[in-house]
Coordinates of C-alpha atoms in Angstrom, one line a residue:
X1 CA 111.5 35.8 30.2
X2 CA 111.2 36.6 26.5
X3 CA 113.0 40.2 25.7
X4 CA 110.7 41.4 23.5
X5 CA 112.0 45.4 23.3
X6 CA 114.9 47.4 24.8
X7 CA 113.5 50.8 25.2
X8 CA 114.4 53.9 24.3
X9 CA 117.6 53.1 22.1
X10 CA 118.5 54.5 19.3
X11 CA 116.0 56.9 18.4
X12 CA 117.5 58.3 15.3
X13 CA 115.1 59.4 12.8
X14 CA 117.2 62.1 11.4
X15 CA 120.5 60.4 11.2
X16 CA 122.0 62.5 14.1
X17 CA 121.7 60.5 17.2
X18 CA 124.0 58.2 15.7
X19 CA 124.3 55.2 18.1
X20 CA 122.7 56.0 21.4
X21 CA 121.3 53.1 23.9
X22 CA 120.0 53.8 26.6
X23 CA 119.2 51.8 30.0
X24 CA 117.3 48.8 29.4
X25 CA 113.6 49.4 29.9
X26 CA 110.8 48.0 28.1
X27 CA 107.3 49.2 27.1
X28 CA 106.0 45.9 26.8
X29 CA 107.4 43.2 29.7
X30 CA 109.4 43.6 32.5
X31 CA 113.2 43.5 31.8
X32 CA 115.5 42.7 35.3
X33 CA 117.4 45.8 36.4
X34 CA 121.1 45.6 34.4
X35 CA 124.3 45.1 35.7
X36 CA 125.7 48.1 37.2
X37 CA 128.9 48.8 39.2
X38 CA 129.7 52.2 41.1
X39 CA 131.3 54.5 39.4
X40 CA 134.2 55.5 41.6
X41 CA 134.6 59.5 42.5
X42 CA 138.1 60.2 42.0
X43 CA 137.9 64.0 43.2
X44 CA 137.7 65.1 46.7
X45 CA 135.6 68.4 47.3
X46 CA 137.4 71.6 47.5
X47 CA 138.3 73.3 50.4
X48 CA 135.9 77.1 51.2
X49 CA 138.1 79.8 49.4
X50 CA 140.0 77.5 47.2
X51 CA 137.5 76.0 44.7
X52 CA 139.5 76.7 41.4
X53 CA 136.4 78.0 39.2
X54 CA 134.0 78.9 42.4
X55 CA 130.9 81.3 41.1
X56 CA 131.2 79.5 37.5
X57 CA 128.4 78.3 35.5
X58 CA 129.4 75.1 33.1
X59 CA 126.4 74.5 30.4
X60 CA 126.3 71.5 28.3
X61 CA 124.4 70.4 25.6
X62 CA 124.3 66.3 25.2
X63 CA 121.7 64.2 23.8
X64 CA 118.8 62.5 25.9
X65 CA 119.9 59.4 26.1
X66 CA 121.8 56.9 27.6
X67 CA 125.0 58.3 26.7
X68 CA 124.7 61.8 28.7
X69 CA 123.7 59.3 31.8
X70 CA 127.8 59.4 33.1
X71 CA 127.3 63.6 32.7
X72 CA 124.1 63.5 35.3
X73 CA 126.3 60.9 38.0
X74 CA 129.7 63.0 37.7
X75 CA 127.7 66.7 38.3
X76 CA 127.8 66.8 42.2
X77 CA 131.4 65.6 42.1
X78 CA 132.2 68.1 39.6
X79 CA 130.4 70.5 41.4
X80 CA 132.1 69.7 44.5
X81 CA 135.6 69.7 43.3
X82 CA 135.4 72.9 41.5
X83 CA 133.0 75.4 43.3
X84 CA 131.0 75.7 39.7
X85 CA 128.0 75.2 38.6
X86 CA 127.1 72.1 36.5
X87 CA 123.6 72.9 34.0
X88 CA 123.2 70.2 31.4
X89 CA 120.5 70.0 28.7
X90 CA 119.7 66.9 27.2
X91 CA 117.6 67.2 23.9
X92 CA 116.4 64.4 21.7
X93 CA 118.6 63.3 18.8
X94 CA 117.1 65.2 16.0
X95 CA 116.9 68.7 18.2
X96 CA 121.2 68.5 19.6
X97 CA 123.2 69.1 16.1
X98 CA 121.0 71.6 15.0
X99 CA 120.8 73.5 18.7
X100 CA 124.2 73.6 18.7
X101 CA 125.7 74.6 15.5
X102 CA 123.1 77.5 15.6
X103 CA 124.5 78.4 19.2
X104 CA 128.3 78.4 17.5
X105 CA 127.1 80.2 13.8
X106 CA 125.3 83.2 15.9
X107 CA 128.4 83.3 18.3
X108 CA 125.6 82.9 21.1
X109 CA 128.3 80.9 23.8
X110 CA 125.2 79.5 25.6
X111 CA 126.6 76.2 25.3
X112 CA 130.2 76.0 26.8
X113 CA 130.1 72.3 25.8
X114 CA 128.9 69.3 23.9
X115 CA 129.2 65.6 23.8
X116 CA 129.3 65.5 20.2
X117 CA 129.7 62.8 17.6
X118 CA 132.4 62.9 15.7
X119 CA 131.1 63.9 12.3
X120 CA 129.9 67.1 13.7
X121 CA 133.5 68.2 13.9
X122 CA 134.3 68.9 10.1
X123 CA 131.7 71.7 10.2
X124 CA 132.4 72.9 13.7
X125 CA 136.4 73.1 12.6
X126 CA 136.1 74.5 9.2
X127 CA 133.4 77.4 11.2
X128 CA 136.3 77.9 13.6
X129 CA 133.4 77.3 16.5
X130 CA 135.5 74.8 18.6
X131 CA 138.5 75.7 21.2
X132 CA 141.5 73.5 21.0
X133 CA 142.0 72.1 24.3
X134 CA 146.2 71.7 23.9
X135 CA 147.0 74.2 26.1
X136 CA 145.1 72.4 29.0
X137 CA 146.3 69.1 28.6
X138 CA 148.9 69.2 30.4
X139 CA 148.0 71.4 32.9
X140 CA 148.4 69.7 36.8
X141 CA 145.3 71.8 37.8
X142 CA 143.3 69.4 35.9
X143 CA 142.0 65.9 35.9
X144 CA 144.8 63.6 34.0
X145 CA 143.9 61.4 31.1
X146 CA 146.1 60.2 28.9
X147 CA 145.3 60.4 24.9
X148 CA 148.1 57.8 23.9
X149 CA 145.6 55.2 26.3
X150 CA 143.0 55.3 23.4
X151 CA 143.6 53.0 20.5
X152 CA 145.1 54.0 17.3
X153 CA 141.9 53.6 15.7
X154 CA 139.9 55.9 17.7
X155 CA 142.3 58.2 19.0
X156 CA 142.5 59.6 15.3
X157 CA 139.1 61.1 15.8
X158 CA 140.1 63.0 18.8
X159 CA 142.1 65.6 16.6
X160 CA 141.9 67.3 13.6
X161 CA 144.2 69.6 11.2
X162 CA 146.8 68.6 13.9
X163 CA 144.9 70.0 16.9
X164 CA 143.2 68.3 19.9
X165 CA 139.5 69.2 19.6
X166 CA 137.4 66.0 21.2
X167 CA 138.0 64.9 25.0
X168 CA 137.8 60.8 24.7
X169 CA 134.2 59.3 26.2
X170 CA 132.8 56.9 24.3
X171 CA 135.0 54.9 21.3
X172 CA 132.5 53.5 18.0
X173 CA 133.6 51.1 16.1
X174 CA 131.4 47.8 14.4
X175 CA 132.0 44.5 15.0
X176 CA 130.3 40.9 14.0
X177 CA 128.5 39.2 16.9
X178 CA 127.9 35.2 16.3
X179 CA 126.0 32.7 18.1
X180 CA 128.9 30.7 19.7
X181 CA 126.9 27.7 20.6
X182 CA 125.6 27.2 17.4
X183 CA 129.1 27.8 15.2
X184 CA 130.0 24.3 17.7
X185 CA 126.8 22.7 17.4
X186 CA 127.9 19.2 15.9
X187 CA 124.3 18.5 14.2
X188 CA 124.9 22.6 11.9
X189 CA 128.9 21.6 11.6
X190 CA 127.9 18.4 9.9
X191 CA 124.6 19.8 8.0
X192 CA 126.4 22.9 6.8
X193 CA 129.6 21.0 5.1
X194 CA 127.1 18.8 3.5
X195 CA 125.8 21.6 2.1
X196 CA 128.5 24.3 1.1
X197 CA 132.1 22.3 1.4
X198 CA 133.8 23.6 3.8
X199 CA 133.6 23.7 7.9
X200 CA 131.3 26.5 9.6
X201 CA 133.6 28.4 11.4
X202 CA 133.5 32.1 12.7
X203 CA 133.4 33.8 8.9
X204 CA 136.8 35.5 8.0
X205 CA 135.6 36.6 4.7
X206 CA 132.1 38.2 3.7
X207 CA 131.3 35.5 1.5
X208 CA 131.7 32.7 4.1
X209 CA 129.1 35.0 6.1
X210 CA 126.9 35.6 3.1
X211 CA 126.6 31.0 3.7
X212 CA 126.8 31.0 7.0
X213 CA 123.6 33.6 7.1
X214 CA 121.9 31.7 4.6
X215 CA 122.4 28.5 6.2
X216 CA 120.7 29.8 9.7
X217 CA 118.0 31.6 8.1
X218 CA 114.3 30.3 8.8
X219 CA 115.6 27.8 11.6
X220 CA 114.5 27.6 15.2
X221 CA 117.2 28.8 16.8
X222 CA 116.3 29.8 20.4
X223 CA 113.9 26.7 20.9
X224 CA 110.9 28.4 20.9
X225 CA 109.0 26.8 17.7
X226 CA 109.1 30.0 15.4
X227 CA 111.6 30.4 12.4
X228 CA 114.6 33.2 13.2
X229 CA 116.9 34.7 11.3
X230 CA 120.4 34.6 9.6
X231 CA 121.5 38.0 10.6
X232 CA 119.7 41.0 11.8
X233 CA 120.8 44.5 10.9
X234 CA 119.0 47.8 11.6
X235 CA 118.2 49.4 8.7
X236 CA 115.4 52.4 9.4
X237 CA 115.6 55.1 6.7
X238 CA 117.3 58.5 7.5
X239 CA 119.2 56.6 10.4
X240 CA 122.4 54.2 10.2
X241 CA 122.2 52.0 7.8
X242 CA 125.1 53.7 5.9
X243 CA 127.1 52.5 8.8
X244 CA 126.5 48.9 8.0
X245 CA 127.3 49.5 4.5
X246 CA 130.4 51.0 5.7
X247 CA 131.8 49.0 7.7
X248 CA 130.9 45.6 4.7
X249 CA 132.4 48.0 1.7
X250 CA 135.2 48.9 3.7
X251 CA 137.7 45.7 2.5
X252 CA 136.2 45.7 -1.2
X253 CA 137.6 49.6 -1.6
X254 CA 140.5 50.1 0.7
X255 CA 143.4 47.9 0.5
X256 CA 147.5 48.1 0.8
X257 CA 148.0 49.8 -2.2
X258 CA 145.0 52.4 -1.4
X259 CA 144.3 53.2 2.1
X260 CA 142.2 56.5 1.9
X261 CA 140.9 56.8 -1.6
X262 CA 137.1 56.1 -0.5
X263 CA 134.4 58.9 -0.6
X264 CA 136.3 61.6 -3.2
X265 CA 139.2 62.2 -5.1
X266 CA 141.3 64.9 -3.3
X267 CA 142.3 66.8 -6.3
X268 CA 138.5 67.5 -7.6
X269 CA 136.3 66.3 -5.1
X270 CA 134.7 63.8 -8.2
X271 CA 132.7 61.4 -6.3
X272 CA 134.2 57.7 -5.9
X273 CA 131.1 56.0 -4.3
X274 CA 129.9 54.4 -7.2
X275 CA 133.2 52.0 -8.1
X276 CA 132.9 48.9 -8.9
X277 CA 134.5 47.8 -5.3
X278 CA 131.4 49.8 -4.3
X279 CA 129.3 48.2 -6.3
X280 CA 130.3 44.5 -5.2
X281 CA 129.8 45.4 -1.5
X282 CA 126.2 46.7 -2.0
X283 CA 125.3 43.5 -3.6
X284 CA 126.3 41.9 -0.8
X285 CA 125.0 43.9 1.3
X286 CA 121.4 43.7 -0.5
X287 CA 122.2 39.7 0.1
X288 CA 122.6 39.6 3.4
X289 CA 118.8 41.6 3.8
X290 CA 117.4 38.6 2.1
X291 CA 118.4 36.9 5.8
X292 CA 116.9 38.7 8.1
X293 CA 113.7 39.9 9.1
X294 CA 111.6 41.8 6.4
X295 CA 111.0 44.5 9.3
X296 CA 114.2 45.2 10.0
X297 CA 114.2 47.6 7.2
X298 CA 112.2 49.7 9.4
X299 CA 114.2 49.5 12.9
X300 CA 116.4 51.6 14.6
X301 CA 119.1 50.2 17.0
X302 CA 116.9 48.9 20.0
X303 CA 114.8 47.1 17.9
X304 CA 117.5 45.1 15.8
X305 CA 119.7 44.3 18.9
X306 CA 116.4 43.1 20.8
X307 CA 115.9 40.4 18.1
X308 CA 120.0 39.3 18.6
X309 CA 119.6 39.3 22.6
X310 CA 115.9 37.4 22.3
X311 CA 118.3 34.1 20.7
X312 CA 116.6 35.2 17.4
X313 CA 119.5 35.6 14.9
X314 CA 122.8 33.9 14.4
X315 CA 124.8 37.1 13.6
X316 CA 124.5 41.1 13.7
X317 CA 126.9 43.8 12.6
X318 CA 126.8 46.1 15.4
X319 CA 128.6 48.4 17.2
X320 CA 130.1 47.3 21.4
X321 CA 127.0 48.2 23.1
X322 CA 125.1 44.6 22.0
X323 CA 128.4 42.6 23.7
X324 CA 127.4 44.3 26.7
X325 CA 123.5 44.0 26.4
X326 CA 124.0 40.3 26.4
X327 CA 125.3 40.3 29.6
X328 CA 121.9 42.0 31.0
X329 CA 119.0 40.6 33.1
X330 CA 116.7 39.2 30.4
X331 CA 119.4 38.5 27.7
X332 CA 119.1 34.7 25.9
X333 CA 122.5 34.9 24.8
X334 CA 124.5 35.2 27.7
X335 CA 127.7 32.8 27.5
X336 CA 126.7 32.3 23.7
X337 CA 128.0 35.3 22.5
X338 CA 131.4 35.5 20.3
X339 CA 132.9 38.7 19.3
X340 CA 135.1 38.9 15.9
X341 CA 136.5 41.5 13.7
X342 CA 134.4 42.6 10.6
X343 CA 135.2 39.9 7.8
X344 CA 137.3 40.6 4.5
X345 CA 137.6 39.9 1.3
X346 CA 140.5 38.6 -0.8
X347 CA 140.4 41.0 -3.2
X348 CA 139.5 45.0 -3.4
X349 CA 139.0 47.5 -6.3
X350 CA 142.4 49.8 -6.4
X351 CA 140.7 52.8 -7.3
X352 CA 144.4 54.4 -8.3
X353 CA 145.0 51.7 -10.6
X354 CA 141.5 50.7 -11.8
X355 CA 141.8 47.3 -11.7
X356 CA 140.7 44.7 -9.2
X357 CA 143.5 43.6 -6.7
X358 CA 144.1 40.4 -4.9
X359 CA 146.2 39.7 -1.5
X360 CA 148.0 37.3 -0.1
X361 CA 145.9 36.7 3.0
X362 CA 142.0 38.2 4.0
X363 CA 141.7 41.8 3.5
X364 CA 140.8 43.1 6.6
X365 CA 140.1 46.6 7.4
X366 CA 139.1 48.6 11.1
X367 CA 136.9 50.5 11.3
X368 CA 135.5 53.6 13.4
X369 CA 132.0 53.5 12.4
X370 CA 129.8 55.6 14.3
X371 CA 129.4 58.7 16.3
X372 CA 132.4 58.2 18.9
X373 CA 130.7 60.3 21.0
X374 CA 133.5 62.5 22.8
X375 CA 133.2 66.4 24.7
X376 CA 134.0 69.8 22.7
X377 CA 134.8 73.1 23.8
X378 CA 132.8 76.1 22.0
X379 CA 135.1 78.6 21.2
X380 CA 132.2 80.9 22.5
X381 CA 132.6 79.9 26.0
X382 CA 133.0 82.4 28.8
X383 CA 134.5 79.5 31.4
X384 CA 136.5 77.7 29.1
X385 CA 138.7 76.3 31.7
X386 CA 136.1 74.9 34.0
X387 CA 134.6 73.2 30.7
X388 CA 137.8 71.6 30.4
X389 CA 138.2 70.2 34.0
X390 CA 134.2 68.7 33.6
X391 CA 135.1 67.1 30.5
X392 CA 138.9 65.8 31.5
X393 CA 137.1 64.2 34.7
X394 CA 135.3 62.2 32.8
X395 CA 137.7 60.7 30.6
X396 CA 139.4 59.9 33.5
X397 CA 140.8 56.3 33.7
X398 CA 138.9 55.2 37.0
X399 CA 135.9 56.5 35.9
X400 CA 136.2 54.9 32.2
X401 CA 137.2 51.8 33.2
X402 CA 133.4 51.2 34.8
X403 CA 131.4 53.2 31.8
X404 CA 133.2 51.0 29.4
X405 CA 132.5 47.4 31.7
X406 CA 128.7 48.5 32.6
X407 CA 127.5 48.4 29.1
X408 CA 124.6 50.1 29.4
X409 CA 125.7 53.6 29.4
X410 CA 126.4 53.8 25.7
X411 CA 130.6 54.3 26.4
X412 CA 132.2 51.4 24.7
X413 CA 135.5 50.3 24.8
X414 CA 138.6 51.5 22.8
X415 CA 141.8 52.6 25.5
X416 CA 144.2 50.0 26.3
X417 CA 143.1 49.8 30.0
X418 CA 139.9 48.4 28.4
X419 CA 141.6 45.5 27.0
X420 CA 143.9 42.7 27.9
X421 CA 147.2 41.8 28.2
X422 CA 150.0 41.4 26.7
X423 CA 148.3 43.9 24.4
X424 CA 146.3 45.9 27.0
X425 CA 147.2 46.7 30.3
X426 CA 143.4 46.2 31.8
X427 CA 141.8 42.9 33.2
X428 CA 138.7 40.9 33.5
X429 CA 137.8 42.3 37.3
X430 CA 135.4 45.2 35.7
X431 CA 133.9 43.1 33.3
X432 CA 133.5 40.4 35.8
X433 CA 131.8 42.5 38.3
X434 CA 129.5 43.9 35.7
X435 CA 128.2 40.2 35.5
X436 CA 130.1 39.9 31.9
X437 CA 130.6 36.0 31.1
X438 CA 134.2 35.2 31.2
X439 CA 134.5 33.8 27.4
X440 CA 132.5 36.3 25.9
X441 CA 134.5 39.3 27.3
X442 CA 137.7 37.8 25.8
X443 CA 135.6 37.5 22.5
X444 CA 134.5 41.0 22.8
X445 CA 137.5 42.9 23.8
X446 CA 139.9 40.7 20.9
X447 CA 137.9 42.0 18.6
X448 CA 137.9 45.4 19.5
X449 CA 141.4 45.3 19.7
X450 CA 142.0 44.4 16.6
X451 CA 139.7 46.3 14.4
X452 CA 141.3 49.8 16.3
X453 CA 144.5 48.4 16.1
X454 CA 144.1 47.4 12.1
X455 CA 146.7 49.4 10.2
X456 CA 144.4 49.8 7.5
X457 CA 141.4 51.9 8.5
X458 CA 138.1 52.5 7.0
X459 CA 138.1 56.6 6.1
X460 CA 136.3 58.2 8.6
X461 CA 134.2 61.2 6.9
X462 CA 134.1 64.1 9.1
X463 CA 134.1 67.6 7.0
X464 CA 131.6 70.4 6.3
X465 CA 128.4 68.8 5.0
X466 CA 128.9 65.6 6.0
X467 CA 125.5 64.8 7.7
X468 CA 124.1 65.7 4.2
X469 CA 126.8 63.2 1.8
X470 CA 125.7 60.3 4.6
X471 CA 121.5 60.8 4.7
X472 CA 121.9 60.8 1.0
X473 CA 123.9 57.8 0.8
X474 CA 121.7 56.3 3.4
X475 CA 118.3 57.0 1.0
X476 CA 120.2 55.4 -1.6
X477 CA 121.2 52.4 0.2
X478 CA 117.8 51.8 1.3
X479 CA 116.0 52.2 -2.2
X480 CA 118.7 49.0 -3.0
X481 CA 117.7 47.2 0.3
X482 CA 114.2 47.7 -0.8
X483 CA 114.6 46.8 -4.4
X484 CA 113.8 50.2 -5.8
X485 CA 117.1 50.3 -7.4
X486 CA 119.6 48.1 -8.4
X487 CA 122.9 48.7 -6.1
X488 CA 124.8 49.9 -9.5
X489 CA 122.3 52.5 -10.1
X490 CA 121.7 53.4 -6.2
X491 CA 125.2 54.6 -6.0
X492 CA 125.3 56.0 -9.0
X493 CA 122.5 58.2 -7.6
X494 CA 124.3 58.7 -4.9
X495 CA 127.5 59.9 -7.1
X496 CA 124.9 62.3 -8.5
X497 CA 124.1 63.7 -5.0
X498 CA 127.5 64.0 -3.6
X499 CA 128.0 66.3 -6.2
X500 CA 125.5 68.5 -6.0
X501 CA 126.1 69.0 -2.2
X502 CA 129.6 69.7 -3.2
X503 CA 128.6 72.2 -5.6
X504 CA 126.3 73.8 -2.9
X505 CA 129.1 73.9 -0.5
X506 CA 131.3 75.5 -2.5
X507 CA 133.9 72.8 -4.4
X508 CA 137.1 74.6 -3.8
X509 CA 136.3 74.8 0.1
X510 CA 135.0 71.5 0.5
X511 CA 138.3 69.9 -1.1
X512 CA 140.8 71.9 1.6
X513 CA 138.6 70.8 4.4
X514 CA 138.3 67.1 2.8
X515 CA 142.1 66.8 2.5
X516 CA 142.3 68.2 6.2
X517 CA 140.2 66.0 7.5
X518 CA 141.9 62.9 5.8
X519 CA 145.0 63.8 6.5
X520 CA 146.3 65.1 3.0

């Protein structure tokens, strides 16, 4: 059965709804029901006159998508344990952010909660809208989770300015997906040494992807008598592209001797996006679009990982959710799909010292790309404890385990009892029960692993305004995509933009919440 849509995914016109699948459906053939395992109730239900929050009312506001789909399964249990009341409204991507943070600005408090993405949290700090949650952690009267059980990597977005503001769900990060069978195909081994020098391997470095996308481009590679593609990334305006761009400039910018000079200096908030290390990585970027489908510079997230499950590219650049997708009823590329890190380069531009810097091995850098989509407390909550218990519940251990195995959900992997050992202290039983093929789980979960465990780390922006710094970067990326602009002059537009939305903001304010959020 040809997959010919996965629908509704990412549905993010307006940049917010940043990474959200949903369960596989399609508008236009029928797709087999996906792989699901029970998720495990780890709460009995209180006894009459001792529910802990009895007579509350939890509301929380997550978008409509697959990733609220664990909220709707773990109400009655919640409701059950607690005595409270669970009301959740689900709103479409471009309706949540703004819902929300004009809830929090009027001091409203009809929101006790959100399952956020992670670059709402610089202007939901720096408003003082959002309720640590320190003081409940440790607290026996609620659900345990353990925050040292998310990976380095990840568990970085969790806090900020030192405090614990995001309750761990779902861990983003981008990785490169391959065609394993044909990377071992004998006839494209032999054809592509001919042709470039060297063995076809999985790529380490983003040139030996830049030939290995090339190579695949325009050849049948699902049997079916059409020509497919190198790579496939989704690129629709006003969405994620920047992502991509992120996660490929990533090892031309950051480096040993700089490891958070990316977006802005800290002293004056000057703009850094248009170095040359910046430069170099949009070139290639605009190189790799050359290998994929033409469309593709209109598709959101469904659309792109449809053409990758349908055996119609050799590589995407995606975030965990595809690994799992290919393990779905209807997927081509079950059993052919290999997992790696996001190549490197062996060299980056050392912003500090202006100069162009070359290391001993591949510069490889993690990354955290993406929304990370984790609960918050609104400091304007009337029941913040019971908001609490609901959102500690669901980071439970038992319960992540299945969300992160299933797939479908959106949740994707990034605590240690999600990976292997010696490592990890998970194992293959959730993955195998959620139908996952054996070698491409241990494909999917290495790479994971390593790009959250990567001591170098790709700057995560998260402060006030950052939602308007990324949709301008994004327009800017895609006017180079499209050939508007060359890449030099895109970010140099983009330079120009940064500033003026730092000027808007207020300079001295944005550069205390910048250094904040970084870490300074």
């Amino acid at each position: 059965m040809l997959l010919t849509s996965w629908l509704p995914l990412a549905q993010a016109a307006d940049g917010q709804d940043a990474k959200t699948p949903a369960r596989p459906e399609s508008t236009t053939v029928t797709v087999g029901r996906a792989n699901d395992v029970p998720v495990p109730r780890v709460l009995p239900a209180c006894a009459p006159g001792k529910c802990l929050f009895a007579g509350q009312k939890v509301t929380v506001i997550a978008t409509k998508s697959a990733i609220s789909e664990a909220l709707l399964e773990v109400k009655e249990e919640f409701e059950a344990a607690t005595g409270a009341k669970l009301d959740i409204v689900r709103l479409v991507g471009v309706e949540h952010y703004p819902t929300l943070i004009s809830d929090m600005t009027n001091h409203t408090g009809k929101y006790d909660a959100s399952i956020a993405a992670a670059w709402w949290v610089g202007d939901m700090v720096a408003g003082g809208h959002l309720l640590s949650y320190e003081k409940f952690y440790d607290d026996p009267r609620f659900p345990k989770w353990n925050i040292d059980d998310v990976l380095p990597g990840p568990r970085t977005l969790l806090s900020y300015g030192g405090k614990k503001y995001m309750v761990a769900y779902d861990h983003d990060g981008q990785v490169l997906y391959y065609r394993r069978d044909l990377l071992n195909a004998p006839r494209h081994q032999a054809a592509f040494r001919q042709k470039y020098g060297y063995p076809l391997a999985v790529p380490q470095t983003w040139a030996q992807l830049r030939d290995a996308v090339e190579y695949f481009n325009g050849q049948d590679l699902n049997g079916d008598g059409t020509p497919d593609h190198g790579i496939v990334l989704a690129l629709q305006p006003g969405s994620q592209g920047m992502f991509n761009y992120m996660t490929i400039s990533a090892s031309f910018v950051i480096g040993p001797a700089n490891t958070r000079l990316y977006w802005f200096d800290p002293r004056t908030m000057a703009p850094l996006i248009k170095s040359p290390g910046h430069v170099r990585a949009l070139e290639l970027f605009v190189e790799l679009v050359k290998f994929g489908p033409r469309e593709m510079l209109t598709w959101n997230h469904g659309r792109g990982w449809d053409h990758f499950l349908a055996g119609r590219a050799a590589f995407a650049l995606t975030w965990g959710d595809l690994g799992a997708l290919a393990q779905q009823q209807g997927s081509q590329v079950r059993g052919k799909t290999g997992t790696a890190p996001a190549p490197g380069t062996h060299e980056y531009y050392d912003i500090v010292r202006g100069k162009w810097t070359t290391t001993a091995g591949v510069n490889q850098v993690g990354n955290t790309s993406g929304a990370s989509w984790a609960g918050v407390i609104s400091k304007y909550s009337k029941v913040p404890e019971a908001t609490y218990f609901l959102l500690a519940l669901l980071a439970t251990k038992e319960k992540s385990q299945v969300y992160a195995a299933r797939g479908w959900d959106g949740i994707d992997a990034g605590r240690k009892f999600h990976m292997l050992p010696p490592e990890g202290t998970g194992s293959l039983e959730p993955y195998l029960r959620a139908n996952w093929d054996p070698i491409d789980i241990r494909d999917y979960l290495s790479a994971f692993q390593s790009t959250f465990n990567n001591k170098q780390q790709f700057p995560y922006l998260r402060m006030p305004g950052t939602y308007s710094y990324v949709l301008a970067l994004d327009l800017r990326l895609m006017q180079a995509a499209g050939g508007q602009l060359s890449p030099a002059a895109a970010l140099a537009a983009a330079a120009i933009d940064f500033e003026e939305i730092t000027i808007r903001l207020g300079r001295e304010r944005q550069r205390e919440s910048y250094r904040t959020s970084m870490g300074y």
